[in-house]
Amino acid sequence: MDDVVASAQKQRRSRHPFRSVDRLRQWFPLALLLVLCLAFGTLSDRFLTVNNGLIILQQSAVLLVAALAMTFVIISGSIDLSVGSMVALSALTAAALAGSMGIWAILPAIAVGLLCGAVNGALFAYGKIPSFIVTLGTLVIFRGIVLLYTRGAPVSITDRDFLGLYTGRTAGIPNTVLLALAATVLAAVILNHTVFGREVRAIGGGERVALLSGINVNRVKFGIFLLCGGLCGLAGLLQSARTMAATAQLAQGLELDVIAAVVVGGTPLTGGVGRIRGTVLGVLIIAILSNGMNMTGVDPYLQNIVKGLVLIAAVFLTIDRSKILIIK
Amino acid sequence: MLSALRISKDYGASCVLRDVSVDFRPGEVVAIVGENGAGKSTLLKVLAAIVARTRGEATLDDRVYAPRSQREAERAGVALVFQELNVNPAVSVAENVMLGHLGDYRRFGLLDWKRLRADAQTMLDRIGADFAATDDVGGLDLGQIKTIEVARALATGPRFIFFDESTAFLNRSEAQRLMGVIRELRIQGIGVAFVSHHLQEVFEIADRLVVLKDGSLVGTYPADGMTEDRLYELMVGREMAGGLFPPKAGEITGAPILKIDGMMTATGTGPIDLEIRHGEIVGIGGLKGSGGEAILGAVGGSVRLSAGTMMWRGARYSPASPQDAWRAGIGSLPGDRTGEGVITDFSVLENVTLAARPSWALALSDGARMKTLAGEQVRSLGIRTEGLDTPVGSLSGGNMQKVVLGKCLATSPELLLLNNPTRGVDVGAKSEIYRVIRSLARKGMAVLMVTEDLPELLGLSDRVLVTRKGSISKAFDSAANLDEEEVVKWMM
């Protein structure tokens, strides 16, 4: 059998030379990343340094963790617009409790994220309300809770153990980066090597097929939003340690950067397919673009336009549009 | 006359149509037959300029015919009706009929509804449609929707209309209606060519048969004097040893594995009483919507019961979801291959193992076991695929159907529910599917099948039930020596 498969694969490669274009396409995000590094590297001699590399990683940790969460949601064919608000709410939880609980404020912060995710998941999976609508609503509600509690005033964090989450280093690597890395590995294992991950992709690829094949679609959908909430809890934790405070505007608009990162990484919004690797690259592209533009002194008022253009160009080149008949 | 001269079509390095020369004449019905992948649809699509030909020429009335788009082909007088339904349910019948020509109905910049409706009605009348241009698309059945598409083709003023497997999704009476429409077109002097897997249809209506195999023309034959056996032989390239259907089981005794008592479904079907034993293939015939699919849905966990009971292996059985059914050992093959059966973006391996998963969701999915499972099914069903990683969407219809069947069988079900198991599948793949199902039944698997294909109902089943308006109108204790007329009588 294996022989048959192997020889057929060999045959396929030789018989369809045009498929090499498809193969190249998946390398596009990586190529874009390298081009950006080279470009900024030649324009600024401070860009390609170990220190700046660690700064980029540190700066992108929050975006990365939230984007990992969004990858699951998008692969399943849904969307979660409330990630920024969930990050803010769990950051506030951490800030409010860090004074009394110290480092252990981690736990309630993640618990709040999970709770938010559970609310989204329950309304979506069991309440049968489209995820776009549910999370558009909770985007406002979760942010509203933050506003109500803070009344617009920042809640600052002084506990040094807690702030060590961001500033501290283990074996020379910032703790933030280690946490984000651990989350990435965990997400990749869940997506690629567990039954849950496969069910997530199956739901995105064909929900009715998944249902009729005996997949408990509602439970998986709930699980996806729960996972998303939990990861946003972690992201909020990192965010509050980074800013040393929680404010009402914290992580506002984060959902747009998150969706952009996932899509630039080659995961289409139509669901069914996608990779954690792609999301990591997408996050780095967005982070490096911001960092590099600052380093090379690009007019800050011009930066948003450049970011938008890169986003559109990246999707234009990454996704094989010839196979898609209808674009929505 | 439309003549194709040595037409070829390559996709990458693979050749799907090789030097095919065929003539089409006005007022003649030509059937294009062959196995899946023989190039039937491609031939028609090349001539209608839906896909571009790689080599070869064509002439229309001795002038060069080389349209570059579907539009140009239609202007030259060649229209194609697709296999899939392409009707927009949100707009009226009239707009659907005149879809390509709405620009011709402007008056003071607005749509001239009166003229649009009148012209659409003319087209519908020409093919004897039993509904009006002002009707709501929502209330029409699939056969009537297909009629809209024929009317749309007719609105282009064609001299040739091609049908690409247009009856594949129609039930018996809907298909009959379409046959009537084709006869009407022939009378009006329009040349018709159609692709079909239903040999009954082919013999009923075609004047001439064009047989393709592996992209090449086997030959062109007059329909008169052709027999089904001879045609199978031409299509498959070998004799069908012992016919299409494997021998039936002898007498089956033993306790029923599934027993349904006084069942009413939430969809209004019932009351239904039914028993099925190990090793038995029970076929359910009936018009679409007459209850067969609801029975499968109830047993498979996707349709709720409103009354009655089901006993599975001696215990009360009331599935709340398809998941419960799979867990109980009941596999089901749904009727809509791409919408319900397989995920076309997924690989053969992922599709075959979709239902046979470990139940604990965080269990690391066992790659080696999945490969073995998928490999077994690919081998035993003879799925022709380049590899286990090939996306299912790139397989032919017959092979895709085998993947759906493989997905069911990978769970080693004790009861297999089949909804039209060979719809749109060529004769070679059909006989392979029948053989696999029968051999598993011999090993004890029970099979409950709903089918609109009469030869399949009579040829594969050990017992036959007929449904009419939601209940069982007749139960034949043996399918041996049944004739079609006898069965059809109980459907109407």
PDB file of N, CA and C in Angstrom, chain B residues 64-98:
ATOM      1  N   VAL B  64     -15.856  27.626 -39.490  1.00  0.00           N
ATOM      2  CA  VAL B  64     -15.063  27.399 -38.284  1.00  0.00           C
ATOM      3  C   VAL B  64     -15.855  27.852 -37.061  1.00  0.00           C
ATOM      4  N   TYR B  65     -15.883  26.972 -36.047  1.00  0.00           N
ATOM      5  CA  TYR B  65     -16.592  27.270 -34.803  1.00  0.00           C
ATOM      6  C   TYR B  65     -15.559  27.287 -33.675  1.00  0.00           C
ATOM      7  N   ALA B  66     -15.183  28.476 -33.238  1.00  0.00           N
ATOM      8  CA  ALA B  66     -14.156  28.583 -32.193  1.00  0.00           C
ATOM      9  C   ALA B  66     -14.520  29.662 -31.180  1.00  0.00           C
ATOM     10  N   PRO B  67     -15.603  29.451 -30.413  1.00  0.00           N
ATOM     11  CA  PRO B  67     -16.012  30.458 -29.428  1.00  0.00           C
ATOM     12  C   PRO B  67     -14.989  30.536 -28.305  1.00  0.00           C
ATOM     13  N   ARG B  68     -14.773  31.734 -27.799  1.00  0.00           N
ATOM     14  CA  ARG B  68     -13.800  31.901 -26.719  1.00  0.00           C
ATOM     15  C   ARG B  68     -14.469  31.976 -25.354  1.00  0.00           C
ATOM     16  N   SER B  69     -15.800  32.106 -25.331  1.00  0.00           N
ATOM     17  CA  SER B  69     -16.491  32.150 -24.041  1.00  0.00           C
ATOM     18  C   SER B  69     -17.861  31.521 -24.203  1.00  0.00           C
ATOM     19  N   GLN B  70     -18.469  31.196 -23.071  1.00  0.00           N
ATOM     20  CA  GLN B  70     -19.808  30.610 -23.084  1.00  0.00           C
ATOM     21  C   GLN B  70     -20.775  31.523 -23.841  1.00  0.00           C
ATOM     22  N   ARG B  71     -20.624  32.803 -23.634  1.00  0.00           N
ATOM     23  CA  ARG B  71     -21.453  33.796 -24.311  1.00  0.00           C
ATOM     24  C   ARG B  71     -21.360  33.677 -25.829  1.00  0.00           C
ATOM     25  N   GLU B  72     -20.113  33.592 -26.315  1.00  0.00           N
ATOM     26  CA  GLU B  72     -19.913  33.490 -27.757  1.00  0.00           C
ATOM     27  C   GLU B  72     -20.516  32.195 -28.303  1.00  0.00           C
ATOM     28  N   ALA B  73     -20.376  31.108 -27.541  1.00  0.00           N
ATOM     29  CA  ALA B  73     -20.952  29.833 -27.967  1.00  0.00           C
ATOM     30  C   ALA B  73     -22.464  29.965 -28.071  1.00  0.00           C
ATOM     31  N   GLU B  74     -23.062  30.630 -27.079  1.00  0.00           N
ATOM     32  CA  GLU B  74     -24.517  30.809 -27.086  1.00  0.00           C
ATOM     33  C   GLU B  74     -24.949  31.661 -28.278  1.00  0.00           C
ATOM     34  N   ARG B  75     -24.146  32.663 -28.599  1.00  0.00           N
ATOM     35  CA  ARG B  75     -24.483  33.508 -29.739  1.00  0.00           C
ATOM     36  C   ARG B  75     -24.412  32.711 -31.041  1.00  0.00           C
ATOM     37  N   ALA B  76     -23.465  31.767 -31.082  1.00  0.00           N
ATOM     38  CA  ALA B  76     -23.339  30.930 -32.272  1.00  0.00           C
ATOM     39  C   ALA B  76     -24.426  29.866 -32.324  1.00  0.00           C
ATOM     40  N   GLY B  77     -25.119  29.653 -31.191  1.00  0.00           N
ATOM     41  CA  GLY B  77     -26.226  28.700 -31.196  1.00  0.00           C
ATOM     42  C   GLY B  77     -25.987  27.417 -30.415  1.00  0.00           C
ATOM     43  N   VAL B  78     -25.017  27.423 -29.476  1.00  0.00           N
ATOM     44  CA  VAL B  78     -24.748  26.228 -28.676  1.00  0.00           C
ATOM     45  C   VAL B  78     -24.866  26.592 -27.196  1.00  0.00           C
ATOM     46  N   ALA B  79     -25.828  25.971 -26.487  1.00  0.00           N
ATOM     47  CA  ALA B  79     -26.040  26.276 -25.072  1.00  0.00           C
ATOM     48  C   ALA B  79     -25.887  25.013 -24.243  1.00  0.00           C
ATOM     49  N   LEU B  80     -25.466  25.187 -22.992  1.00  0.00           N
ATOM     50  CA  LEU B  80     -25.275  24.027 -22.113  1.00  0.00           C
ATOM     51  C   LEU B  80     -26.070  24.189 -20.820  1.00  0.00           C
ATOM     52  N   VAL B  81     -26.728  23.105 -20.406  1.00  0.00           N
ATOM     53  CA  VAL B  81     -27.421  23.077 -19.122  1.00  0.00           C
ATOM     54  C   VAL B  81     -26.543  22.289 -18.159  1.00  0.00           C
ATOM     55  N   PHE B  82     -26.168  22.921 -17.061  1.00  0.00           N
ATOM     56  CA  PHE B  82     -25.203  22.313 -16.142  1.00  0.00           C
ATOM     57  C   PHE B  82     -25.821  21.195 -15.312  1.00  0.00           C
ATOM     58  N   GLN B  83     -24.914  20.397 -14.720  1.00  0.00           N
ATOM     59  CA  GLN B  83     -25.368  19.327 -13.840  1.00  0.00           C
ATOM     60  C   GLN B  83     -25.983  19.902 -12.562  1.00  0.00           C
ATOM     61  N   GLU B  84     -25.293  20.867 -11.979  1.00  0.00           N
ATOM     62  CA  GLU B  84     -25.771  21.470 -10.735  1.00  0.00           C
ATOM     63  C   GLU B  84     -26.922  22.417 -11.069  1.00  0.00           C
ATOM     64  N   LEU B  85     -27.738  22.673 -10.057  1.00  0.00           N
ATOM     65  CA  LEU B  85     -28.841  23.603 -10.258  1.00  0.00           C
ATOM     66  C   LEU B  85     -28.302  25.017 -10.139  1.00  0.00           C
ATOM     67  N   ASN B  86     -28.601  25.842 -11.123  1.00  0.00           N
ATOM     68  CA  ASN B  86     -28.106  27.221 -11.120  1.00  0.00           C
ATOM     69  C   ASN B  86     -29.256  28.217 -11.184  1.00  0.00           C
ATOM     70  N   VAL B  87     -30.188  28.050 -10.263  1.00  0.00           N
ATOM     71  CA  VAL B  87     -31.322  28.961 -10.261  1.00  0.00           C
ATOM     72  C   VAL B  87     -31.297  29.766  -8.970  1.00  0.00           C
ATOM     73  N   ASN B  88     -31.538  31.046  -9.088  1.00  0.00           N
ATOM     74  CA  ASN B  88     -31.546  31.907  -7.920  1.00  0.00           C
ATOM     75  C   ASN B  88     -32.944  31.914  -7.306  1.00  0.00           C
ATOM     76  N   PRO B  89     -33.091  31.323  -6.106  1.00  0.00           N
ATOM     77  CA  PRO B  89     -34.429  31.202  -5.520  1.00  0.00           C
ATOM     78  C   PRO B  89     -34.999  32.540  -5.058  1.00  0.00           C
ATOM     79  N   ALA B  90     -34.155  33.573  -5.029  1.00  0.00           N
ATOM     80  CA  ALA B  90     -34.634  34.857  -4.480  1.00  0.00           C
ATOM     81  C   ALA B  90     -35.348  35.709  -5.520  1.00  0.00           C
ATOM     82  N   VAL B  91     -35.232  35.350  -6.800  1.00  0.00           N
ATOM     83  CA  VAL B  91     -35.911  36.152  -7.814  1.00  0.00           C
ATOM     84  C   VAL B  91     -36.942  35.296  -8.560  1.00  0.00           C
ATOM     85  N   SER B  92     -37.745  35.921  -9.381  1.00  0.00           N
ATOM     86  CA  SER B  92     -38.865  35.219  -9.997  1.00  0.00           C
ATOM     87  C   SER B  92     -38.410  34.259 -11.083  1.00  0.00           C
ATOM     88  N   VAL B  93     -39.347  33.384 -11.491  1.00  0.00           N
ATOM     89  CA  VAL B  93     -39.082  32.450 -12.578  1.00  0.00           C
ATOM     90  C   VAL B  93     -38.680  33.227 -13.829  1.00  0.00           C
ATOM     91  N   ALA B  94     -39.401  34.301 -14.124  1.00  0.00           N
ATOM     92  CA  ALA B  94     -39.138  35.059 -15.348  1.00  0.00           C
ATOM     93  C   ALA B  94     -37.704  35.583 -15.378  1.00  0.00           C
ATOM     94  N   GLU B  95     -37.261  36.150 -14.267  1.00  0.00           N
ATOM     95  CA  GLU B  95     -35.898  36.680 -14.230  1.00  0.00           C
ATOM     96  C   GLU B  95     -34.876  35.565 -14.387  1.00  0.00           C
ATOM     97  N   ASN B  96     -35.159  34.393 -13.774  1.00  0.00           N
ATOM     98  CA  ASN B  96     -34.241  33.274 -13.907  1.00  0.00           C
ATOM     99  C   ASN B  96     -34.133  32.803 -15.353  1.00  0.00           C
ATOM    100  N   VAL B  97     -35.261  32.771 -16.031  1.00  0.00           N
ATOM    101  CA  VAL B  97     -35.252  32.319 -17.423  1.00  0.00           C
ATOM    102  C   VAL B  97     -34.443  33.289 -18.282  1.00  0.00           C
ATOM    103  N   MET B  98     -34.611  34.572 -18.041  1.00  0.00           N
ATOM    104  CA  MET B  98     -33.990  35.592 -18.894  1.00  0.00           C
ATOM    105  C   MET B  98     -32.696  36.137 -18.293  1.00  0.00           C
TER     106      MET B  98
END
